[in-house]
Tab-separated table of C-alpha atoms in Angstrom:
chain	number	residue	atom	x	y	z
A	1	MET	CA	18.511	-21.148	-9.154
A	2	GLY	CA	19.895	-17.617	-8.842
A	3	ARG	CA	17.784	-14.536	-8.627
A	4	GLN	CA	16.236	-13.325	-11.850
A	5	PRO	CA	17.585	-9.950	-12.994
A	6	GLU	CA	15.413	-6.979	-12.167
A	7	GLU	CA	14.266	-4.489	-14.771
A	8	THR	CA	16.637	-1.609	-15.473
A	9	ALA	CA	13.952	0.919	-16.366
A	10	PRO	CA	11.300	1.239	-13.661
A	11	ARG	CA	7.664	1.348	-14.815
A	12	GLU	CA	5.815	4.638	-14.642
A	13	ALA	CA	2.265	5.958	-14.551
A	14	GLN	CA	0.384	9.144	-13.740
A	15	ILE	CA	-2.824	8.818	-11.758
A	16	HIS	CA	-5.693	11.176	-10.958
A	17	ALA	CA	-5.248	10.956	-7.192
A	18	THR	CA	-3.964	12.851	-4.179
A	19	ALA	CA	-0.981	11.386	-2.316
A	20	VAL	CA	-0.370	11.967	1.385
A	21	MET	CA	2.486	10.586	3.469
A	22	LEU	CA	1.686	9.466	7.039
A	23	PRO	CA	4.479	8.778	9.531
A	24	ASP	CA	4.220	5.819	11.894
A	25	PRO	CA	6.609	5.326	14.845
A	26	ARG	CA	6.851	1.583	14.159
A	27	LEU	CA	6.495	1.258	10.396
A	28	GLY	CA	8.135	4.443	9.175
A	29	GLU	CA	6.763	6.761	6.497
A	30	TRP	CA	4.208	5.478	3.974
A	31	ALA	CA	1.976	7.186	1.456
A	32	VAL	CA	-1.695	6.660	0.707
A	33	LEU	CA	-3.343	7.463	-2.624
A	34	LEU	CA	-6.761	9.122	-2.399
A	35	ARG	CA	-8.646	8.460	-5.629
A	36	GLY	CA	-11.976	9.783	-6.790
A	37	PRO	CA	-13.621	12.102	-9.311
A	38	SER	CA	-13.489	15.871	-8.950
A	39	GLY	CA	-15.519	16.947	-5.924
A	40	SER	CA	-15.218	13.567	-4.191
A	41	GLY	CA	-13.278	15.054	-1.263
A	42	LYS	CA	-9.661	14.137	-2.030
A	43	SER	CA	-8.184	17.503	-1.097
A	44	ASP	CA	-10.498	17.912	1.913
A	45	LEU	CA	-9.490	14.551	3.393
A	46	ALA	CA	-5.841	15.308	2.639
A	47	LEU	CA	-6.166	18.595	4.540
A	48	ARG	CA	-7.635	16.792	7.562
A	49	LEU	CA	-4.800	14.251	7.489
A	50	ILE	CA	-2.187	17.000	7.203
A	51	ASP	CA	-3.746	18.691	10.233
A	52	ARG	CA	-3.129	15.403	12.094
A	53	GLY	CA	0.585	15.256	11.225
A	54	ALA	CA	0.647	13.897	7.671
A	55	SER	CA	2.531	15.541	4.785
A	56	LEU	CA	1.340	16.328	1.293
A	57	VAL	CA	3.075	14.549	-1.569
A	58	SER	CA	0.845	15.725	-4.421
A	59	ASP	CA	-2.712	16.922	-4.936
A	60	ASP	CA	-5.052	15.700	-7.684
A	61	GLN	CA	-2.291	14.358	-9.972
A	62	THR	CA	0.434	11.967	-8.817
A	63	LEU	CA	3.413	10.465	-10.623
A	64	LEU	CA	3.971	6.784	-9.855
A	65	ARG	CA	7.157	4.819	-10.435
A	66	ALA	CA	7.921	1.178	-9.661
A	67	ILE	CA	11.400	0.859	-8.190
A	68	GLY	CA	12.351	-2.625	-7.062
A	69	PRO	CA	9.429	-4.147	-5.148
A	70	ARG	CA	7.923	-0.809	-4.111
A	71	LEU	CA	5.738	1.846	-5.690
A	72	TRP	CA	6.868	5.437	-5.250
A	73	ALA	CA	4.727	8.553	-5.509
A	74	ALA	CA	5.964	12.012	-6.463
A	75	PRO	CA	4.363	15.316	-7.443
A	76	PRO	CA	4.442	16.695	-10.988
A	77	ALA	CA	6.849	19.629	-10.927
A	78	ALA	CA	4.181	22.130	-11.991
A	79	ILE	CA	1.963	21.502	-8.937
A	80	ALA	CA	4.497	20.502	-6.287
A	81	GLY	CA	3.548	21.968	-2.912
A	82	GLN	CA	0.090	23.085	-4.035
A	83	LEU	CA	-3.177	21.978	-2.410
A	84	GLU	CA	-6.580	23.065	-3.668
A	85	VAL	CA	-8.800	24.133	-0.779
A	86	ARG	CA	-12.362	24.644	-1.933
A	87	GLY	CA	-13.553	28.124	-1.075
A	88	LEU	CA	-10.003	29.389	-0.501
A	89	GLY	CA	-8.207	28.517	-3.738
A	90	ILE	CA	-4.696	27.107	-4.160
A	91	ALA	CA	-2.641	26.948	-0.966
A	92	GLU	CA	1.154	26.677	-0.976
A	93	ILE	CA	2.193	24.191	1.730
A	94	PRO	CA	5.288	22.122	2.570
A	95	TYR	CA	5.411	18.814	0.732
A	96	GLN	CA	7.334	15.547	0.467
A	97	ALA	CA	9.225	15.060	-2.805
A	98	GLY	CA	8.482	11.337	-2.763
A	99	ALA	CA	7.227	8.469	-0.626
A	100	ALA	CA	6.613	4.728	-0.890
A	101	VAL	CA	2.936	3.859	-1.428
A	102	ALA	CA	1.188	1.240	0.719
A	103	LEU	CA	-2.535	1.877	0.181
A	104	LEU	CA	-5.011	2.987	-2.477
A	105	VAL	CA	-8.250	4.520	-1.168
A	106	ASP	CA	-11.277	4.989	-3.428
A	107	LEU	CA	-13.491	7.760	-2.067
A	108	VAL	CA	-17.173	6.796	-2.379
A	109	PRO	CA	-20.424	7.438	-0.455
A	110	ALA	CA	-21.007	5.250	2.612
A	111	ALA	CA	-23.983	3.549	0.947
A	112	GLU	CA	-21.655	1.992	-1.656
A	113	ILE	CA	-19.281	0.427	0.871
A	114	GLU	CA	-19.682	-3.187	1.964
A	115	ARG	CA	-19.799	-3.792	5.693
A	116	LEU	CA	-17.268	-6.649	5.563
A	117	PRO	CA	-15.477	-6.282	2.226
A	118	ALA	CA	-13.070	-8.879	0.877
A	119	ALA	CA	-9.426	-7.868	0.623
A	120	THR	CA	-8.673	-6.426	-2.804
A	121	SER	CA	-5.660	-4.956	-4.564
A	122	GLU	CA	-4.948	-3.123	-7.789
A	123	LYS	CA	-1.816	-2.972	-9.910
A	124	LEU	CA	-0.369	0.490	-10.368
A	125	ALA	CA	2.728	0.796	-12.563
A	126	GLY	CA	2.991	-2.975	-12.260
A	127	ILE	CA	2.964	-3.093	-8.439
A	128	ALA	CA	0.008	-4.611	-6.561
A	129	ILE	CA	-1.296	-2.141	-3.960
A	130	GLN	CA	-3.953	-2.956	-1.356
A	131	ARG	CA	-7.209	-1.132	-2.089
A	132	ILE	CA	-10.087	-0.061	0.167
A	133	ALA	CA	-13.210	2.093	-0.207
A	134	LEU	CA	-13.837	4.936	2.235
A	135	ASP	CA	-16.404	7.661	2.745
A	136	PRO	CA	-14.378	10.868	3.255
A	137	ALA	CA	-17.350	12.648	4.835
A	138	GLN	CA	-17.333	10.403	7.897
A	139	LEU	CA	-15.743	11.909	10.995
A	140	SER	CA	-13.756	8.707	11.531
A	141	ALA	CA	-12.332	8.676	7.975
A	142	PRO	CA	-8.783	9.751	9.010
A	143	GLU	CA	-8.646	7.129	11.772
A	144	LYS	CA	-9.978	4.368	9.487
A	145	LEU	CA	-7.443	5.336	6.867
A	146	ARG	CA	-4.537	5.222	9.333
A	147	LEU	CA	-5.617	1.771	10.522
A	148	ALA	CA	-5.849	0.441	6.960
A	149	LEU	CA	-2.502	1.997	6.077
A	150	ARG	CA	-0.783	0.305	9.028
A	151	GLN	CA	-2.173	-3.059	7.954
A	152	ALA	CA	-1.110	-2.543	4.341
A	153	ALA	CA	2.397	-1.332	5.258
A	154	SER	CA	2.872	-4.246	7.668
A	155	HIS	CA	1.901	-6.661	4.898
A	156	ILE	CA	4.443	-5.108	2.508
A	157	MET	CA	7.243	-5.198	5.061
A	158	ARG	CA	6.544	-8.822	6.003
A	159	ALA	CA	6.716	-9.804	2.343
A	160	GLU	CA	10.135	-8.197	1.836
A	161	PRO	CA	13.452	-9.819	2.895
A	162	PRO	CA	15.099	-8.361	6.002
A	163	ALA	CA	17.132	-5.234	5.358
A	164	ASP	CA	20.329	-7.014	6.441
A	165	ALA	CA	19.881	-10.070	4.235
A	166	VAL	CA	20.663	-10.873	0.623
A	167	GLU	CA	19.575	-13.708	-1.598
A	168	GLY	CA	22.125	-16.451	-2.173
A	169	GLU	CA	22.569	-18.444	-5.358
A	170	THR	CA	20.438	-21.250	-3.931
A	171	GLY	CA	17.556	-18.877	-3.263
A	172	THR	CA	18.052	-18.992	0.518
A	173	ILE	CA	18.455	-15.894	2.667
A	174	MET	CA	21.823	-15.232	4.275
A	175	THR	CA	22.388	-12.561	6.918
A	176	ASP	CA	25.195	-10.030	7.028
A	177	ASP	CA	27.045	-12.127	9.603
A	178	SER	CA	27.106	-15.190	7.363
A	179	LEU	CA	28.457	-13.087	4.492
A	180	ALA	CA	30.988	-11.145	6.525
A	181	GLU	CA	33.891	-12.848	4.767
A	182	GLU	CA	32.196	-13.003	1.360
A	183	ARG	CA	30.947	-9.428	1.026
A	184	SER	CA	32.858	-7.549	-1.644
A	185	PRO	CA	34.829	-4.527	-0.451
A	186	ALA	CA	33.731	-2.863	-3.688
A	187	GLU	CA	30.108	-3.227	-2.622
A	188	ARG	CA	30.719	-1.826	0.837
A	189	ARG	CA	33.625	0.450	1.577
A	190	ASP	CA	34.101	1.067	5.290
A	191	GLY	CA	30.527	-0.127	5.834
A	192	ARG	CA	29.102	2.307	3.270
A	193	THR	CA	26.751	1.485	0.414
A	194	ARG	CA	28.266	2.184	-2.981
A	195	LEU	CA	26.206	4.680	-4.991
A	196	VAL	CA	27.237	5.404	-8.585
A	197	LEU	CA	25.506	8.279	-10.395
A	198	VAL	CA	25.939	8.008	-14.171
A	199	THR	CA	25.405	11.029	-16.407
A	200	GLY	CA	26.918	12.409	-19.592
A	201	MET	CA	26.287	13.550	-23.133
A	202	SER	CA	23.385	12.041	-25.064
A	203	GLY	CA	24.710	9.228	-27.252
A	204	ALA	CA	28.002	8.913	-25.367
A	205	GLY	CA	27.138	5.580	-23.744
A	206	ARG	CA	25.448	6.428	-20.461
A	207	SER	CA	22.763	3.760	-20.925
A	208	THR	CA	25.402	1.194	-21.868
A	209	ALA	CA	27.361	2.049	-18.722
A	210	LEU	CA	24.247	1.602	-16.613
A	211	ARG	CA	23.567	-1.824	-18.153
A	212	VAL	CA	27.143	-2.878	-17.419
A	213	LEU	CA	26.693	-1.992	-13.754
A	214	GLU	CA	23.335	-3.772	-13.624
A	215	ASP	CA	24.906	-6.925	-15.071
A	216	GLU	CA	27.598	-6.656	-12.414
A	217	GLY	CA	24.984	-6.760	-9.643
A	218	TYR	CA	24.059	-3.140	-9.034
A	219	GLU	CA	20.445	-2.104	-8.572
A	220	ALA	CA	20.216	0.064	-11.677
A	221	ILE	CA	17.623	2.835	-11.986
A	222	ASP	CA	17.470	4.937	-15.139
A	223	ASN	CA	15.945	8.409	-15.486
A	224	LEU	CA	14.773	8.513	-11.888
A	225	PRO	CA	12.850	11.747	-11.203
A	226	LEU	CA	15.180	13.949	-9.199
A	227	SER	CA	12.492	14.495	-6.597
A	228	LEU	CA	12.742	10.776	-5.765
A	229	LEU	CA	16.529	10.451	-5.673
A	230	ASN	CA	17.055	11.082	-1.961
A	231	ALA	CA	14.008	9.058	-0.962
A	232	VAL	CA	15.078	6.023	-2.991
A	233	VAL	CA	18.744	5.875	-2.027
A	234	ASN	CA	17.909	6.452	1.629
A	235	GLU	CA	15.541	3.482	1.542
A	236	VAL	CA	16.457	1.335	4.544
A	237	GLY	CA	15.973	-1.923	2.637
A	238	LEU	CA	18.751	-1.427	0.087
A	239	ARG	CA	20.720	-4.654	-0.136
A	240	ARG	CA	22.902	-4.010	-3.179
A	241	PRO	CA	25.063	-1.191	-4.496
A	242	VAL	CA	23.031	1.296	-6.516
A	243	ALA	CA	23.605	2.876	-9.938
A	244	VAL	CA	21.351	5.759	-10.984
A	245	GLY	CA	21.248	7.187	-14.505
A	246	VAL	CA	20.554	10.910	-14.911
A	247	ASP	CA	20.453	12.868	-18.165
A	248	ILE	CA	18.683	15.818	-19.759
A	249	ARG	CA	15.587	13.684	-20.399
A	250	THR	CA	15.171	13.017	-16.686
A	251	ARG	CA	11.980	14.548	-15.349
A	252	ASP	CA	12.620	17.885	-13.541
A	253	PHE	CA	16.260	17.886	-14.730
A	254	ALA	CA	18.204	20.899	-13.477
A	255	VAL	CA	21.947	20.995	-12.866
A	256	GLY	CA	21.814	23.082	-9.674
A	257	PRO	CA	19.477	20.761	-7.740
A	258	ILE	CA	21.400	17.717	-9.002
A	259	LEU	CA	24.667	19.069	-7.643
A	260	GLU	CA	22.992	19.917	-4.335
A	261	GLN	CA	21.648	16.374	-4.016
A	262	ILE	CA	25.016	14.866	-4.924
A	263	ASP	CA	26.774	16.982	-2.301
A	264	GLY	CA	24.146	16.014	0.264
A	265	LEU	CA	24.524	12.311	-0.481
A	266	ALA	CA	28.322	12.556	-0.472
A	267	ALA	CA	28.136	14.052	3.026
A	268	ASN	CA	26.039	11.114	4.239
A	269	PRO	CA	28.300	8.585	6.012
A	270	ARG	CA	26.067	5.746	4.769
A	271	PHE	CA	27.167	6.158	1.150
A	272	ALA	CA	30.310	6.029	-0.955
A	273	VAL	CA	29.197	8.281	-3.824
A	274	THR	CA	30.836	8.486	-7.253
A	275	LEU	CA	29.649	10.726	-10.088
A	276	VAL	CA	30.560	9.303	-13.506
A	277	PHE	CA	30.348	11.475	-16.625
A	278	VAL	CA	30.392	9.618	-19.957
A	279	ASP	CA	31.677	12.008	-22.606
A	280	CYS	CA	32.418	11.823	-26.317
A	281	ASP	CA	33.712	14.107	-29.056
A	282	ASP	CA	30.980	16.095	-30.789
A	283	GLU	CA	32.090	14.791	-34.188
A	284	VAL	CA	31.679	11.189	-33.053
A	285	LEU	CA	28.349	11.963	-31.382
A	286	GLY	CA	27.111	13.592	-34.567
A	287	ARG	CA	27.981	10.468	-36.558
A	288	ARG	CA	26.229	8.251	-34.029
A	289	PHE	CA	23.009	10.252	-34.226
A	290	THR	CA	23.185	10.298	-38.022
A	291	GLU	CA	23.903	6.581	-38.353
A	292	THR	CA	21.123	5.560	-35.965
A	293	ARG	CA	18.726	8.221	-37.326
A	294	ARG	CA	17.915	9.292	-33.806
A	295	ARG	CA	16.953	12.840	-32.913
A	296	HIS	CA	18.961	14.721	-30.364
A	297	PRO	CA	16.589	15.615	-27.492
A	298	LEU	CA	17.584	19.303	-27.611
A	299	ALA	CA	17.889	19.771	-31.378
A	300	GLN	CA	14.163	20.573	-31.811
A	301	GLY	CA	14.222	20.517	-35.597
A	302	ARG	CA	17.688	22.065	-35.810
A	303	PRO	CA	20.947	20.292	-36.779
A	304	VAL	CA	22.300	17.732	-34.329
A	305	ALA	CA	25.359	19.937	-33.789
A	306	ASP	CA	23.152	22.691	-32.372
A	307	GLY	CA	21.539	20.289	-29.912
A	308	LEU	CA	24.953	19.002	-28.830
A	309	ALA	CA	26.209	22.543	-28.256
A	310	VAL	CA	23.221	23.394	-26.063
A	311	GLU	CA	23.551	20.156	-24.107
A	312	ARG	CA	27.289	20.559	-23.582
A	313	ARG	CA	26.772	24.008	-22.053
A	314	LEU	CA	23.959	22.644	-19.899
A	315	VAL	CA	25.890	19.695	-18.445
A	316	ALA	CA	29.303	21.395	-18.161
A	317	PRO	CA	28.994	21.821	-14.344
A	318	LEU	CA	28.281	18.088	-13.993
A	319	ARG	CA	31.377	17.209	-15.999
A	320	GLU	CA	33.447	19.561	-13.860
A	321	ARG	CA	32.058	18.012	-10.660
A	322	ALA	CA	32.463	14.400	-11.863
A	323	ASP	CA	34.757	12.060	-9.957
A	324	LEU	CA	35.376	10.109	-13.154
A	325	VAL	CA	35.132	11.205	-16.794
A	326	ILE	CA	35.116	8.409	-19.383
A	327	ASP	CA	35.750	9.427	-22.987
A	328	SER	CA	33.954	6.892	-25.172
A	329	SER	CA	34.976	8.489	-28.480
A	330	HIS	CA	37.211	5.584	-29.423
A	331	LEU	CA	36.013	2.923	-26.989
A	332	ALA	CA	34.323	-0.263	-28.110
A	333	PRO	CA	31.513	-1.457	-25.783
A	334	ALA	CA	33.812	-4.156	-24.413
A	335	GLU	CA	36.442	-1.542	-23.554
A	336	LEU	CA	33.862	0.652	-21.831
A	337	ARG	CA	32.779	-2.378	-19.826
A	338	GLN	CA	36.384	-3.106	-18.897
A	339	GLN	CA	36.941	0.422	-17.634
A	340	LEU	CA	33.760	0.401	-15.561
A	341	LEU	CA	34.332	-3.005	-14.006
A	342	GLY	CA	37.912	-2.113	-13.202
A	343	ARG	CA	36.596	0.734	-11.056
A	344	PHE	CA	33.242	-0.548	-9.866
A	345	GLY	CA	33.450	-4.339	-10.186
A	346	LEU	CA	32.187	-6.317	-7.203
A	347	GLU	CA	34.770	-9.082	-7.267
A	348	SER	CA	37.306	-9.093	-4.444
A	349	PRO	CA	40.000	-6.610	-5.460
A	350	LEU	CA	43.755	-7.058	-5.127
A	351	GLY	CA	44.257	-3.355	-4.571
A	352	MET	CA	44.173	-0.290	-6.766
A	353	SER	CA	43.180	-0.888	-10.387
A	354	VAL	CA	45.694	0.331	-12.955
A	355	PHE	CA	44.499	1.196	-16.450
A	356	VAL	CA	47.122	1.285	-19.174
A	357	THR	CA	46.219	2.695	-22.574
A	358	SER	CA	48.164	3.507	-25.713
A	359	PHE	CA	47.109	6.462	-27.831
A	360	SER	CA	47.949	8.701	-30.773
A	361	PHE	CA	48.987	12.267	-30.011
A	362	ARG	CA	47.276	13.258	-33.265
A	363	GLN	CA	43.950	12.154	-31.791
A	364	GLY	CA	44.463	14.045	-28.544
A	365	LEU	CA	45.327	13.095	-24.985
A	366	PRO	CA	43.056	10.603	-23.182
A	367	ARG	CA	40.924	12.773	-20.924
A	368	GLU	CA	40.897	10.239	-18.122
A	369	ALA	CA	44.715	9.913	-17.921
A	370	ASP	CA	46.460	10.484	-14.584
A	371	LEU	CA	49.992	9.923	-15.937
A	372	VAL	CA	51.050	10.485	-19.568
A	373	PHE	CA	54.314	9.226	-21.090
A	374	ASP	CA	55.558	10.322	-24.513
A	375	VAL	CA	57.557	7.607	-26.337
A	376	ARG	CA	58.005	9.446	-29.638
A	377	PHE	CA	61.760	9.584	-28.925
A	378	LEU	CA	62.059	5.851	-29.690
A	379	ALA	CA	62.996	4.538	-33.135
A	380	ASN	CA	59.888	4.555	-35.340
A	381	PRO	CA	58.833	1.287	-37.072
A	382	HIS	CA	56.458	3.273	-39.290
A	383	TYR	CA	59.271	4.030	-41.730
A	384	ASP	CA	60.126	0.361	-42.246
A	385	PRO	CA	57.869	-0.856	-45.100
A	386	VAL	CA	57.799	-4.358	-43.614
A	387	LEU	CA	56.793	-3.173	-40.131
A	388	LYS	CA	54.462	-0.346	-41.153
A	389	PRO	CA	51.308	-2.528	-41.540
A	390	LEU	CA	52.027	-4.318	-38.246
A	391	SER	CA	51.434	-3.073	-34.702
A	392	GLY	CA	53.235	-3.006	-31.393
A	393	GLN	CA	51.600	-6.330	-30.566
A	394	ASP	CA	53.685	-8.070	-33.238
A	395	ALA	CA	57.038	-9.611	-32.291
A	396	ALA	CA	58.883	-7.966	-35.176
A	397	VAL	CA	57.841	-4.494	-34.021
A	398	ALA	CA	58.699	-5.355	-30.408
A	399	ASP	CA	62.208	-6.458	-31.439
A	400	TYR	CA	62.667	-3.261	-33.445
A	401	VAL	CA	61.738	-1.009	-30.502
A	402	VAL	CA	63.785	-2.972	-27.959
A	403	ARG	CA	66.912	-2.616	-30.125
A	404	ASP	CA	66.729	1.159	-29.655
A	405	ALA	CA	69.496	2.001	-27.162
A	406	GLY	CA	67.172	4.417	-25.395
A	407	PHE	CA	64.451	1.902	-24.606
A	408	ALA	CA	66.050	-0.094	-21.756
A	409	PRO	CA	67.090	2.881	-19.577
A	410	PHE	CA	63.726	4.569	-20.205
A	411	PHE	CA	61.738	1.509	-19.178
A	412	ASP	CA	63.942	0.909	-16.131
A	413	HIS	CA	63.416	4.486	-14.950
A	414	LEU	CA	59.678	4.287	-15.680
A	415	THR	CA	59.140	1.115	-13.659
A	416	ALA	CA	61.367	2.326	-10.825
A	417	MET	CA	59.282	5.482	-10.569
A	418	LEU	CA	56.003	3.529	-10.608
A	419	GLU	CA	57.358	1.124	-7.990
A	420	GLY	CA	57.423	4.024	-5.560
A	421	LEU	CA	54.378	5.920	-6.821
A	422	LEU	CA	51.750	3.172	-6.816
A	423	PRO	CA	51.843	2.455	-3.061
A	424	ARG	CA	51.645	6.190	-2.343
A	425	TYR	CA	48.575	6.563	-4.546
A	426	GLU	CA	46.964	3.672	-2.678
A	427	GLN	CA	47.776	5.257	0.669
A	428	GLU	CA	45.911	8.362	-0.502
A	429	GLY	CA	42.818	6.211	-1.063
A	430	LYS	CA	42.977	6.184	-4.867
A	431	SER	CA	41.052	3.164	-6.177
A	432	TYR	CA	42.252	3.409	-9.774
A	433	LEU	CA	45.037	4.988	-11.803
A	434	THR	CA	45.151	5.550	-15.565
A	435	ILE	CA	48.539	5.521	-17.321
A	436	ALA	CA	48.588	6.683	-20.941
A	437	VAL	CA	51.479	5.977	-23.310
A	438	GLY	CA	51.502	7.961	-26.543
A	439	CYS	CA	53.316	8.081	-29.848
A	440	THR	CA	52.553	9.825	-33.121
A	441	GLY	CA	50.020	7.373	-34.535
A	442	GLY	CA	49.197	5.174	-31.540
A	443	ARG	CA	49.953	1.955	-33.425
A	444	HIS	CA	53.580	0.885	-32.975
A	445	ARG	CA	55.756	2.321	-30.192
A	446	SER	CA	53.048	3.273	-27.711
A	447	VAL	CA	51.302	-0.072	-28.152
A	448	PHE	CA	54.484	-2.034	-27.475
A	449	VAL	CA	55.440	0.037	-24.413
A	450	ALA	CA	51.891	-0.227	-23.030
A	451	GLU	CA	51.960	-4.004	-23.528
A	452	ARG	CA	55.327	-4.288	-21.782
A	453	LEU	CA	54.196	-2.037	-18.921
A	454	ALA	CA	50.961	-4.003	-18.411
A	455	SER	CA	52.974	-7.222	-18.291
A	456	TRP	CA	55.321	-5.719	-15.692
A	457	LEU	CA	52.368	-4.623	-13.555
A	458	GLY	CA	50.729	-8.037	-13.852
A	459	GLU	CA	53.898	-9.734	-12.623
A	460	ARG	CA	53.540	-7.629	-9.481
A	461	ARG	CA	49.960	-8.810	-8.980
A	462	ARG	CA	48.424	-5.494	-9.901
A	463	ARG	CA	44.879	-5.353	-11.274
A	464	VAL	CA	45.724	-4.280	-14.812
A	465	HIS	CA	43.348	-3.265	-17.611
A	466	LEU	CA	44.988	-2.733	-20.993
A	467	THR	CA	43.453	-0.908	-23.967
A	468	HIS	CA	44.835	0.454	-27.235
A	469	ARG	CA	42.712	3.446	-28.144
A	470	ASP	CA	43.954	4.128	-31.671
A	471	ILE	CA	45.490	0.849	-32.803
A	472	THR	CA	42.695	0.078	-35.269
A	473	ARG	CA	43.028	3.334	-37.200
A	474	ASP	CA	44.042	2.704	-40.812
A	475	PRO	CA	47.797	3.474	-41.012
A	476	ALA	CA	47.475	4.285	-44.732
A	477	ARG	CA	45.075	7.158	-43.992
A	478	ALA	CA	47.256	8.985	-41.489
A	479	ALA	CA	50.062	11.234	-42.609
A	480	GLY	CA	53.445	11.269	-40.932
A	481	GLY	CA	55.258	8.824	-38.705
A	482	ARG	CA	53.694	6.400	-36.292
């Protein structure tokens, strides 16, 4: 049997504990949680560990998040970098934004600790973590803790598959060498791990996009605290491409730090990073919130339009920085899926993906278009009462457009131009190209030309994705020609 799908939304918890990360030359960096009531010595033991080379993650309160098989610790934003030192007050010290947890330590008096305790564990945010009891007042407490942490981290690493292996459909483990011919170029480009960051306007379809990528085989993580982003994606054990969802509800959301992290990841030769922004017209977003009776996260008792205006100003730099903007205003879920898989699908590609879409000029240009062609010069079937209720997908409309003396030379010139352009775009490293064909109403001429162009591209073994953005609009409701 194949692997069961992992959860999209990682589990979360907040614990009354201090988290400290200890480096180990053999096992890497792992965090320990120090738990106990106020005055039990959490901060004091943390200070002793820090003096021996450890790093603070968080003091007294720690955010926990289950991501894949591991538990990650991070500090609440309000207390990040703060350590309470009794008698001195709050000290500002360097800290780690996140670390994988291997051990939970309950701080208790020595009299309450068994001499030879049985191995125990406790589930935190759904992840079982080895647990021990320790007297923080003992001089050997830091050394005992390090020894227990090494044992716990070793156990975790032995239980995980090798970093260079993936699970096959039979449940067996196959190494990179055995998959050298089978690995999808979309999953690894030039040896890099594909990392897709998905953001956008609330209600535009960001969560849907993330689910599409998860279904395709990405390790999908939604609303990951920004403090954990670098730590998670730099995890050595990543075996699949990663998709991370970020929006205004994400803990410690701030556009500046997000852009800094994106630029840092993009500069890392290990990753092929793409920022996707899912957008939508405010009018459509307003209808979606009204129809679903959901509250906009920034409306705060005001009209939805006010919340959308605030959000749009807030995320404008992300949209400007995005490598890909998808306008979902007139996209059905299946069409959104088609666009995403055309760009980020893990099947073996035949080259650059070409997206062809028809549209109505009345409804505005497709925002994602690379090339736009205006076919309003062709004879208009809208004025024929027999053809008006039909579309460019019907044979009668196709015959009508083809009979226009201007169609054949136009289409010949169009395809001749694309014959030379497409290879040049590929040479520049472009992985997808969007061609938009427009007419007045987006129902007759543009639909037929888009259909004919997609067929021509398919005959040349191009990866073609065809959509008709405005074909379903009621022709009786629109004024003017189509």
